[in-house]
PDB file of C-alpha atoms in Angstrom:
ATOM      1  CA  GLN A 286       0.000   0.000   0.000  1.00  0.00           C
ATOM      2  CA  GLN A 287       2.930   2.271   0.532  1.00  0.00           C
ATOM      3  CA  GLN A 288       4.572   1.572  -2.817  1.00  0.00           C
ATOM      4  CA  VAL A 289       4.857   3.813  -5.825  1.00  0.00           C
ATOM      5  CA  LYS A 290       5.600   1.884  -9.006  1.00  0.00           C
ATOM      6  CA  GLN A 291       7.419   3.750 -11.759  1.00  0.00           C
ATOM      7  CA  SER A 292       8.004   2.787 -15.390  1.00  0.00           C
ATOM      8  CA  PRO A 293       9.939   2.529 -17.577  1.00  0.00           C
ATOM      9  CA  GLN A 294      13.279   1.997 -15.854  1.00  0.00           C
ATOM     10  CA  SER A 295      15.037   3.691 -18.748  1.00  0.00           C
ATOM     11  CA  LEU A 296      13.921   5.658 -21.769  1.00  0.00           C
ATOM     12  CA  ILE A 297      15.606   6.929 -24.917  1.00  0.00           C
ATOM     13  CA  VAL A 298      13.880   9.700 -26.867  1.00  0.00           C
ATOM     14  CA  GLN A 299      14.952  11.656 -29.918  1.00  0.00           C
ATOM     15  CA  LYS A 300      15.474  15.380 -29.524  1.00  0.00           C
ATOM     16  CA  GLY A 301      12.183  17.151 -30.090  1.00  0.00           C
ATOM     17  CA  GLY A 302      10.115  14.125 -29.135  1.00  0.00           C
ATOM     18  CA  ILE A 303       7.783  13.576 -26.183  1.00  0.00           C
ATOM     19  CA  SER A 304       9.098  11.737 -23.128  1.00  0.00           C
ATOM     20  CA  ILE A 305       6.470   9.962 -21.024  1.00  0.00           C
ATOM     21  CA  ILE A 306       7.105   8.423 -17.601  1.00  0.00           C
ATOM     22  CA  ASN A 307       4.367   6.673 -15.663  1.00  0.00           C
ATOM     23  CA  CYS A 308       3.697   6.019 -11.995  1.00  0.00           C
ATOM     24  CA  ALA A 309       1.029   4.072 -10.140  1.00  0.00           C
ATOM     25  CA  TYR A 310       0.117   4.018  -6.466  1.00  0.00           C
ATOM     26  CA  GLU A 311      -2.169   2.048  -4.156  1.00  0.00           C
ATOM     27  CA  ASN A 312      -2.739   4.234  -1.114  1.00  0.00           C
ATOM     28  CA  THR A 313      -5.788   6.422  -1.722  1.00  0.00           C
ATOM     29  CA  ALA A 314      -4.727   8.633   1.183  1.00  0.00           C
ATOM     30  CA  PHE A 315      -1.889  10.072  -0.902  1.00  0.00           C
ATOM     31  CA  ASP A 316      -2.703  13.647  -1.854  1.00  0.00           C
ATOM     32  CA  TYR A 317       0.547  15.142  -3.096  1.00  0.00           C
ATOM     33  CA  PHE A 318       2.402  13.862  -6.148  1.00  0.00           C
ATOM     34  CA  PRO A 319       5.725  15.519  -7.036  1.00  0.00           C
ATOM     35  CA  TRP A 320       8.222  14.748  -9.745  1.00  0.00           C
ATOM     36  CA  TYR A 321      11.927  15.216  -9.078  1.00  0.00           C
ATOM     37  CA  GLN A 322      14.786  15.553 -11.552  1.00  0.00           C
ATOM     38  CA  GLN A 323      18.256  14.335 -10.628  1.00  0.00           C
ATOM     39  CA  PHE A 324      21.468  14.930 -12.555  1.00  0.00           C
ATOM     40  CA  PRO A 325      24.549  12.742 -11.912  1.00  0.00           C
ATOM     41  CA  GLY A 326      26.352  13.735  -8.723  1.00  0.00           C
ATOM     42  CA  LYS A 327      23.540  16.020  -7.612  1.00  0.00           C
ATOM     43  CA  GLY A 328      20.616  15.679  -5.266  1.00  0.00           C
ATOM     44  CA  PRO A 329      17.069  15.509  -6.623  1.00  0.00           C
ATOM     45  CA  ALA A 330      15.357  18.816  -7.404  1.00  0.00           C
ATOM     46  CA  LEU A 331      11.613  19.406  -7.447  1.00  0.00           C
ATOM     47  CA  LEU A 332      10.389  19.721 -11.027  1.00  0.00           C
ATOM     48  CA  ILE A 333       6.609  19.906 -10.780  1.00  0.00           C
ATOM     49  CA  ALA A 334       3.923  18.646  -8.401  1.00  0.00           C
ATOM     50  CA  ILE A 335       0.183  18.048  -8.459  1.00  0.00           C
ATOM     51  CA  ARG A 336      -2.653  17.472  -6.006  1.00  0.00           C
ATOM     52  CA  PRO A 337      -5.572  15.155  -6.881  1.00  0.00           C
ATOM     53  CA  ASP A 338      -8.138  17.913  -7.207  1.00  0.00           C
ATOM     54  CA  VAL A 339      -6.846  18.638 -10.725  1.00  0.00           C
ATOM     55  CA  SER A 340      -6.279  16.261 -13.630  1.00  0.00           C
ATOM     56  CA  GLU A 341      -3.433  18.118 -15.292  1.00  0.00           C
ATOM     57  CA  LYS A 342      -0.764  20.662 -14.455  1.00  0.00           C
ATOM     58  CA  LYS A 343       1.564  22.255 -16.960  1.00  0.00           C
ATOM     59  CA  GLU A 344       4.762  24.203 -16.377  1.00  0.00           C
ATOM     60  CA  GLY A 345       6.585  25.078 -19.561  1.00  0.00           C
ATOM     61  CA  ARG A 346       7.446  21.865 -21.410  1.00  0.00           C
ATOM     62  CA  PHE A 347       6.590  19.690 -18.394  1.00  0.00           C
ATOM     63  CA  THR A 348       3.063  18.374 -17.769  1.00  0.00           C
ATOM     64  CA  ILE A 349       1.706  16.079 -15.074  1.00  0.00           C
ATOM     65  CA  SER A 350      -1.406  14.108 -15.971  1.00  0.00           C
ATOM     66  CA  PHE A 351      -3.313  12.645 -13.026  1.00  0.00           C
ATOM     67  CA  ASN A 352      -5.953   9.891 -13.155  1.00  0.00           C
ATOM     68  CA  LYS A 353      -7.452   9.549  -9.687  1.00  0.00           C
ATOM     69  CA  SER A 354      -9.749   6.615 -10.502  1.00  0.00           C
ATOM     70  CA  ALA A 355      -6.903   4.619 -12.007  1.00  0.00           C
ATOM     71  CA  LYS A 356      -4.467   5.748  -9.272  1.00  0.00           C
ATOM     72  CA  GLN A 357      -1.937   6.707 -11.910  1.00  0.00           C
ATOM     73  CA  PHE A 358      -0.001   9.825 -12.784  1.00  0.00           C
ATOM     74  CA  SER A 359       2.485  10.583 -15.490  1.00  0.00           C
ATOM     75  CA  LEU A 360       5.093  13.123 -16.519  1.00  0.00           C
ATOM     76  CA  HIS A 361       5.179  14.346 -20.101  1.00  0.00           C
ATOM     77  CA  ILE A 362       8.171  16.280 -21.396  1.00  0.00           C
ATOM     78  CA  MET A 363       7.334  18.016 -24.662  1.00  0.00           C
ATOM     79  CA  ASP A 364      10.009  18.951 -27.215  1.00  0.00           C
ATOM     80  CA  SER A 365      12.576  16.936 -25.242  1.00  0.00           C
ATOM     81  CA  GLN A 366      16.082  18.405 -25.244  1.00  0.00           C
ATOM     82  CA  PRO A 367      19.503  16.840 -24.517  1.00  0.00           C
ATOM     83  CA  GLY A 368      19.631  18.955 -21.347  1.00  0.00           C
ATOM     84  CA  ASP A 369      16.603  17.025 -20.080  1.00  0.00           C
ATOM     85  CA  SER A 370      18.735  13.866 -19.883  1.00  0.00           C
ATOM     86  CA  ALA A 371      18.575  12.933 -16.190  1.00  0.00           C
ATOM     87  CA  THR A 372      16.943  10.505 -13.805  1.00  0.00           C
ATOM     88  CA  TYR A 373      13.345  11.318 -12.965  1.00  0.00           C
ATOM     89  CA  PHE A 374      11.594  10.198  -9.806  1.00  0.00           C
ATOM     90  CA  CYS A 375       7.911  10.282  -9.029  1.00  0.00           C
ATOM     91  CA  ALA A 376       6.812  10.344  -5.411  1.00  0.00           C
ATOM     92  CA  ALA A 377       3.673  10.454  -3.324  1.00  0.00           C
ATOM     93  CA  SER A 378       2.783  11.719   0.113  1.00  0.00           C
ATOM     94  CA  LYS A 379      -0.067  12.266   2.485  1.00  0.00           C
ATOM     95  CA  SER A 380       0.960  15.916   2.633  1.00  0.00           C
ATOM     96  CA  ASN A 381       3.167  15.375   5.591  1.00  0.00           C
ATOM     97  CA  TYR A 382       6.922  15.183   5.692  1.00  0.00           C
ATOM     98  CA  GLN A 383       7.381  11.697   4.264  1.00  0.00           C
ATOM     99  CA  LEU A 384       7.637  11.071   0.535  1.00  0.00           C
ATOM    100  CA  ILE A 385       7.293   7.567  -0.898  1.00  0.00           C
ATOM    101  CA  TRP A 386       9.517   7.375  -3.987  1.00  0.00           C
ATOM    102  CA  GLY A 387       9.375   5.493  -7.255  1.00  0.00           C
ATOM    103  CA  ALA A 388      12.516   3.641  -8.365  1.00  0.00           C
ATOM    104  CA  GLY A 389      13.417   6.250 -10.993  1.00  0.00           C
ATOM    105  CA  THR A 390      13.599   6.493 -14.784  1.00  0.00           C
ATOM    106  CA  LYS A 391      16.856   7.211 -16.540  1.00  0.00           C
ATOM    107  CA  LEU A 392      15.997   9.434 -19.504  1.00  0.00           C
ATOM    108  CA  ILE A 393      18.388   9.909 -22.398  1.00  0.00           C
ATOM    109  CA  ILE A 394      17.582  12.442 -25.107  1.00  0.00           C
ATOM    110  CA  LYS A 395      19.464  11.701 -28.320  1.00  0.00           C
ATOM    111  CA  PRO A 396      20.546  14.757 -30.324  1.00  0.00           C
TER     112      PRO A 396
ATOM    113  CA  GLY B 327      25.109  29.023   2.431  1.00  0.00           C
ATOM    114  CA  ALA B 328      22.958  29.097  -0.652  1.00  0.00           C
ATOM    115  CA  GLY B 329      21.957  25.454  -0.537  1.00  0.00           C
ATOM    116  CA  VAL B 330      22.116  22.266   1.490  1.00  0.00           C
ATOM    117  CA  SER B 331      25.723  21.239   1.978  1.00  0.00           C
ATOM    118  CA  GLN B 332      26.861  17.711   2.754  1.00  0.00           C
ATOM    119  CA  SER B 333      30.291  16.450   3.695  1.00  0.00           C
ATOM    120  CA  PRO B 334      32.248  14.510   2.799  1.00  0.00           C
ATOM    121  CA  SER B 335      31.225  14.076  -0.841  1.00  0.00           C
ATOM    122  CA  ASN B 336      32.760  10.626  -0.906  1.00  0.00           C
ATOM    123  CA  LYS B 337      33.769   8.284   1.883  1.00  0.00           C
ATOM    124  CA  VAL B 338      35.464   4.928   1.581  1.00  0.00           C
ATOM    125  CA  THR B 339      35.669   2.983   4.815  1.00  0.00           C
ATOM    126  CA  GLU B 340      36.603  -0.473   5.941  1.00  0.00           C
ATOM    127  CA  LYS B 341      33.940  -2.862   7.104  1.00  0.00           C
ATOM    128  CA  GLY B 342      33.438  -2.560  10.844  1.00  0.00           C
ATOM    129  CA  LYS B 343      34.541   1.077  11.111  1.00  0.00           C
ATOM    130  CA  ASP B 344      32.261   3.919  12.227  1.00  0.00           C
ATOM    131  CA  VAL B 345      31.460   6.831   9.914  1.00  0.00           C
ATOM    132  CA  GLU B 346      29.917  10.265  10.419  1.00  0.00           C
ATOM    133  CA  LEU B 347      28.112  12.116   7.649  1.00  0.00           C
ATOM    134  CA  ARG B 348      27.372  15.799   8.000  1.00  0.00           C
ATOM    135  CA  CYS B 349      24.547  17.961   6.681  1.00  0.00           C
ATOM    136  CA  ASP B 350      24.335  21.755   6.753  1.00  0.00           C
ATOM    137  CA  PRO B 351      20.754  22.718   5.883  1.00  0.00           C
ATOM    138  CA  ILE B 352      19.589  25.990   4.399  1.00  0.00           C
ATOM    139  CA  SER B 353      19.524  28.654   7.087  1.00  0.00           C
ATOM    140  CA  GLY B 354      16.098  29.051   8.632  1.00  0.00           C
ATOM    141  CA  HIS B 355      14.799  25.666   7.506  1.00  0.00           C
ATOM    142  CA  THR B 356      13.253  23.919  10.489  1.00  0.00           C
ATOM    143  CA  ALA B 357      12.748  20.532   8.854  1.00  0.00           C
ATOM    144  CA  LEU B 358      15.614  18.227   7.916  1.00  0.00           C
ATOM    145  CA  TYR B 359      15.478  14.786   6.329  1.00  0.00           C
ATOM    146  CA  TRP B 360      17.954  12.010   5.683  1.00  0.00           C
ATOM    147  CA  TYR B 361      17.442   9.596   2.802  1.00  0.00           C
ATOM    148  CA  ARG B 362      19.472   6.703   1.422  1.00  0.00           C
ATOM    149  CA  GLN B 363      19.733   6.054  -2.307  1.00  0.00           C
ATOM    150  CA  SER B 364      21.033   2.720  -3.509  1.00  0.00           C
ATOM    151  CA  LEU B 365      22.082   2.143  -7.113  1.00  0.00           C
ATOM    152  CA  GLY B 366      19.046   1.918  -9.363  1.00  0.00           C
ATOM    153  CA  GLN B 367      16.648   2.480  -6.505  1.00  0.00           C
ATOM    154  CA  GLY B 368      14.456   5.289  -5.340  1.00  0.00           C
ATOM    155  CA  LEU B 369      15.105   7.193  -2.165  1.00  0.00           C
ATOM    156  CA  GLU B 370      14.614   5.411   1.143  1.00  0.00           C
ATOM    157  CA  PHE B 371      13.496   7.582   4.045  1.00  0.00           C
ATOM    158  CA  LEU B 372      15.695   7.333   7.116  1.00  0.00           C
ATOM    159  CA  ILE B 373      14.785  10.063   9.603  1.00  0.00           C
ATOM    160  CA  TYR B 374      13.005  13.399   9.896  1.00  0.00           C
ATOM    161  CA  PHE B 375      13.934  16.259  12.216  1.00  0.00           C
ATOM    162  CA  GLN B 376      11.726  19.163  13.214  1.00  0.00           C
ATOM    163  CA  GLY B 377      14.070  21.538  14.962  1.00  0.00           C
ATOM    164  CA  ASN B 378      16.343  19.414  17.128  1.00  0.00           C
ATOM    165  CA  SER B 379      13.857  16.631  17.753  1.00  0.00           C
ATOM    166  CA  ALA B 380      13.217  13.613  15.549  1.00  0.00           C
ATOM    167  CA  PRO B 381       9.477  12.842  15.468  1.00  0.00           C
ATOM    168  CA  ASP B 382      10.067  10.013  13.039  1.00  0.00           C
ATOM    169  CA  LYS B 383      13.150   7.830  12.967  1.00  0.00           C
ATOM    170  CA  SER B 384      11.279   4.791  11.714  1.00  0.00           C
ATOM    171  CA  GLY B 385      13.371   4.505   8.562  1.00  0.00           C
ATOM    172  CA  LEU B 386      16.689   3.893  10.302  1.00  0.00           C
ATOM    173  CA  PRO B 387      17.627   0.364   9.158  1.00  0.00           C
ATOM    174  CA  SER B 388      19.164  -0.845  12.422  1.00  0.00           C
ATOM    175  CA  ASP B 389      20.482   0.305  15.761  1.00  0.00           C
ATOM    176  CA  ARG B 390      23.852   0.852  14.084  1.00  0.00           C
ATOM    177  CA  PHE B 391      22.348   3.991  12.571  1.00  0.00           C
ATOM    178  CA  SER B 392      21.769   7.152  14.598  1.00  0.00           C
ATOM    179  CA  ALA B 393      21.368  10.829  13.865  1.00  0.00           C
ATOM    180  CA  GLU B 394      21.321  14.044  15.782  1.00  0.00           C
ATOM    181  CA  ARG B 395      20.699  17.679  15.048  1.00  0.00           C
ATOM    182  CA  THR B 396      22.016  20.529  17.134  1.00  0.00           C
ATOM    183  CA  GLY B 397      21.034  24.191  17.300  1.00  0.00           C
ATOM    184  CA  GLY B 398      18.240  23.532  14.845  1.00  0.00           C
ATOM    185  CA  SER B 399      20.859  23.472  12.153  1.00  0.00           C
ATOM    186  CA  VAL B 400      23.659  20.983  11.455  1.00  0.00           C
ATOM    187  CA  SER B 401      22.820  17.285  11.494  1.00  0.00           C
ATOM    188  CA  THR B 402      25.114  14.286  11.734  1.00  0.00           C
ATOM    189  CA  LEU B 403      24.218  10.768  10.616  1.00  0.00           C
ATOM    190  CA  THR B 404      26.398   8.146  12.290  1.00  0.00           C
ATOM    191  CA  ILE B 405      26.764   4.569  11.129  1.00  0.00           C
ATOM    192  CA  GLN B 406      28.537   2.259  13.545  1.00  0.00           C
ATOM    193  CA  ARG B 407      30.299  -0.962  12.587  1.00  0.00           C
ATOM    194  CA  THR B 408      29.667  -0.374   8.893  1.00  0.00           C
ATOM    195  CA  GLN B 409      28.662  -3.284   6.684  1.00  0.00           C
ATOM    196  CA  GLN B 410      28.947  -3.645   2.917  1.00  0.00           C
ATOM    197  CA  GLU B 411      25.186  -3.304   2.537  1.00  0.00           C
ATOM    198  CA  ASP B 412      25.484   0.205   3.969  1.00  0.00           C
ATOM    199  CA  SER B 413      27.172   1.305   0.731  1.00  0.00           C
ATOM    200  CA  ALA B 414      24.898   3.891  -0.866  1.00  0.00           C
ATOM    201  CA  VAL B 415      24.475   7.613  -1.430  1.00  0.00           C
ATOM    202  CA  TYR B 416      23.176   9.337   1.685  1.00  0.00           C
ATOM    203  CA  LEU B 417      21.114  12.424   0.882  1.00  0.00           C
ATOM    204  CA  CYS B 418      20.075  15.207   3.209  1.00  0.00           C
ATOM    205  CA  ALA B 419      17.250  17.642   2.494  1.00  0.00           C
ATOM    206  CA  SER B 420      15.756  20.600   4.320  1.00  0.00           C
ATOM    207  CA  SER B 421      12.556  22.580   4.050  1.00  0.00           C
ATOM    208  CA  VAL B 422      11.067  25.660   5.676  1.00  0.00           C
ATOM    209  CA  THR B 423       8.527  23.529   7.505  1.00  0.00           C
ATOM    210  CA  GLY B 424       7.771  19.828   7.693  1.00  0.00           C
ATOM    211  CA  ASN B 425       4.704  20.200   5.536  1.00  0.00           C
ATOM    212  CA  LEU B 426       5.194  19.248   1.920  1.00  0.00           C
ATOM    213  CA  ASN B 427       3.437  22.385   0.797  1.00  0.00           C
ATOM    214  CA  THR B 428       6.931  23.763   1.139  1.00  0.00           C
ATOM    215  CA  GLU B 429       9.628  22.432  -1.159  1.00  0.00           C
ATOM    216  CA  ALA B 430      12.391  20.205   0.172  1.00  0.00           C
ATOM    217  CA  PHE B 431      15.874  21.099  -1.101  1.00  0.00           C
ATOM    218  CA  PHE B 432      18.452  18.346  -1.387  1.00  0.00           C
ATOM    219  CA  GLY B 433      22.194  18.351  -0.925  1.00  0.00           C
ATOM    220  CA  GLN B 434      24.486  16.619  -3.387  1.00  0.00           C
ATOM    221  CA  GLY B 435      24.818  13.577  -1.163  1.00  0.00           C
ATOM    222  CA  THR B 436      27.624  11.591   0.422  1.00  0.00           C
ATOM    223  CA  ARG B 437      28.650   8.483  -1.497  1.00  0.00           C
ATOM    224  CA  LEU B 438      29.614   5.861   1.090  1.00  0.00           C
ATOM    225  CA  THR B 439      31.553   2.806   0.018  1.00  0.00           C
ATOM    226  CA  VAL B 440      32.243   0.084   2.548  1.00  0.00           C
ATOM    227  CA  VAL B 441      35.060  -2.239   1.507  1.00  0.00           C
TER     228      VAL B 441
END
């Protein structure tokens, strides 16, 4: 019930394409769903986050889609660029201090 | 400092030795978190501090692990009698409050290798 399952483990996308990473959760008490971006040798950095009262949130080229009934949420990166190459983590929380993390997706954008 | 600072960046230690990992949070951040990241895995929660107290230390893997925070600022994670399975990147994060309405900022981590 505490798990967040993330897929795919790795992803290669051509420059300019759309990168899609998916996550699924079980605990219906989760009400905060952030995505973090991590570059090698750095700590994760918050990219974008959503709460379940909306189905979509967009910030620049990054969009979170949220499906409450299916208990799934996804990150879409439009017009993917080589600088987007990083590891992406989804997470979920009950709006307290503790985040439950997905296993991560290593994204490579080919020029 | 401008961000969360962790030291050392890398630590290689012999099995059975004790290690101390240090975290300097962003000034004014009351909440501090320690996570462990193993290769190819997500982040594993270890402990949460609010000020100097630790309301939740449920993620500490064993009694060989301990952490303290002094002055509402610097935190030290201590691992006694290190084992090879302790090898991982240890990440520290801080936030203004313990509520996730406020963003948590991460340090660059300490890569611990137990040989």
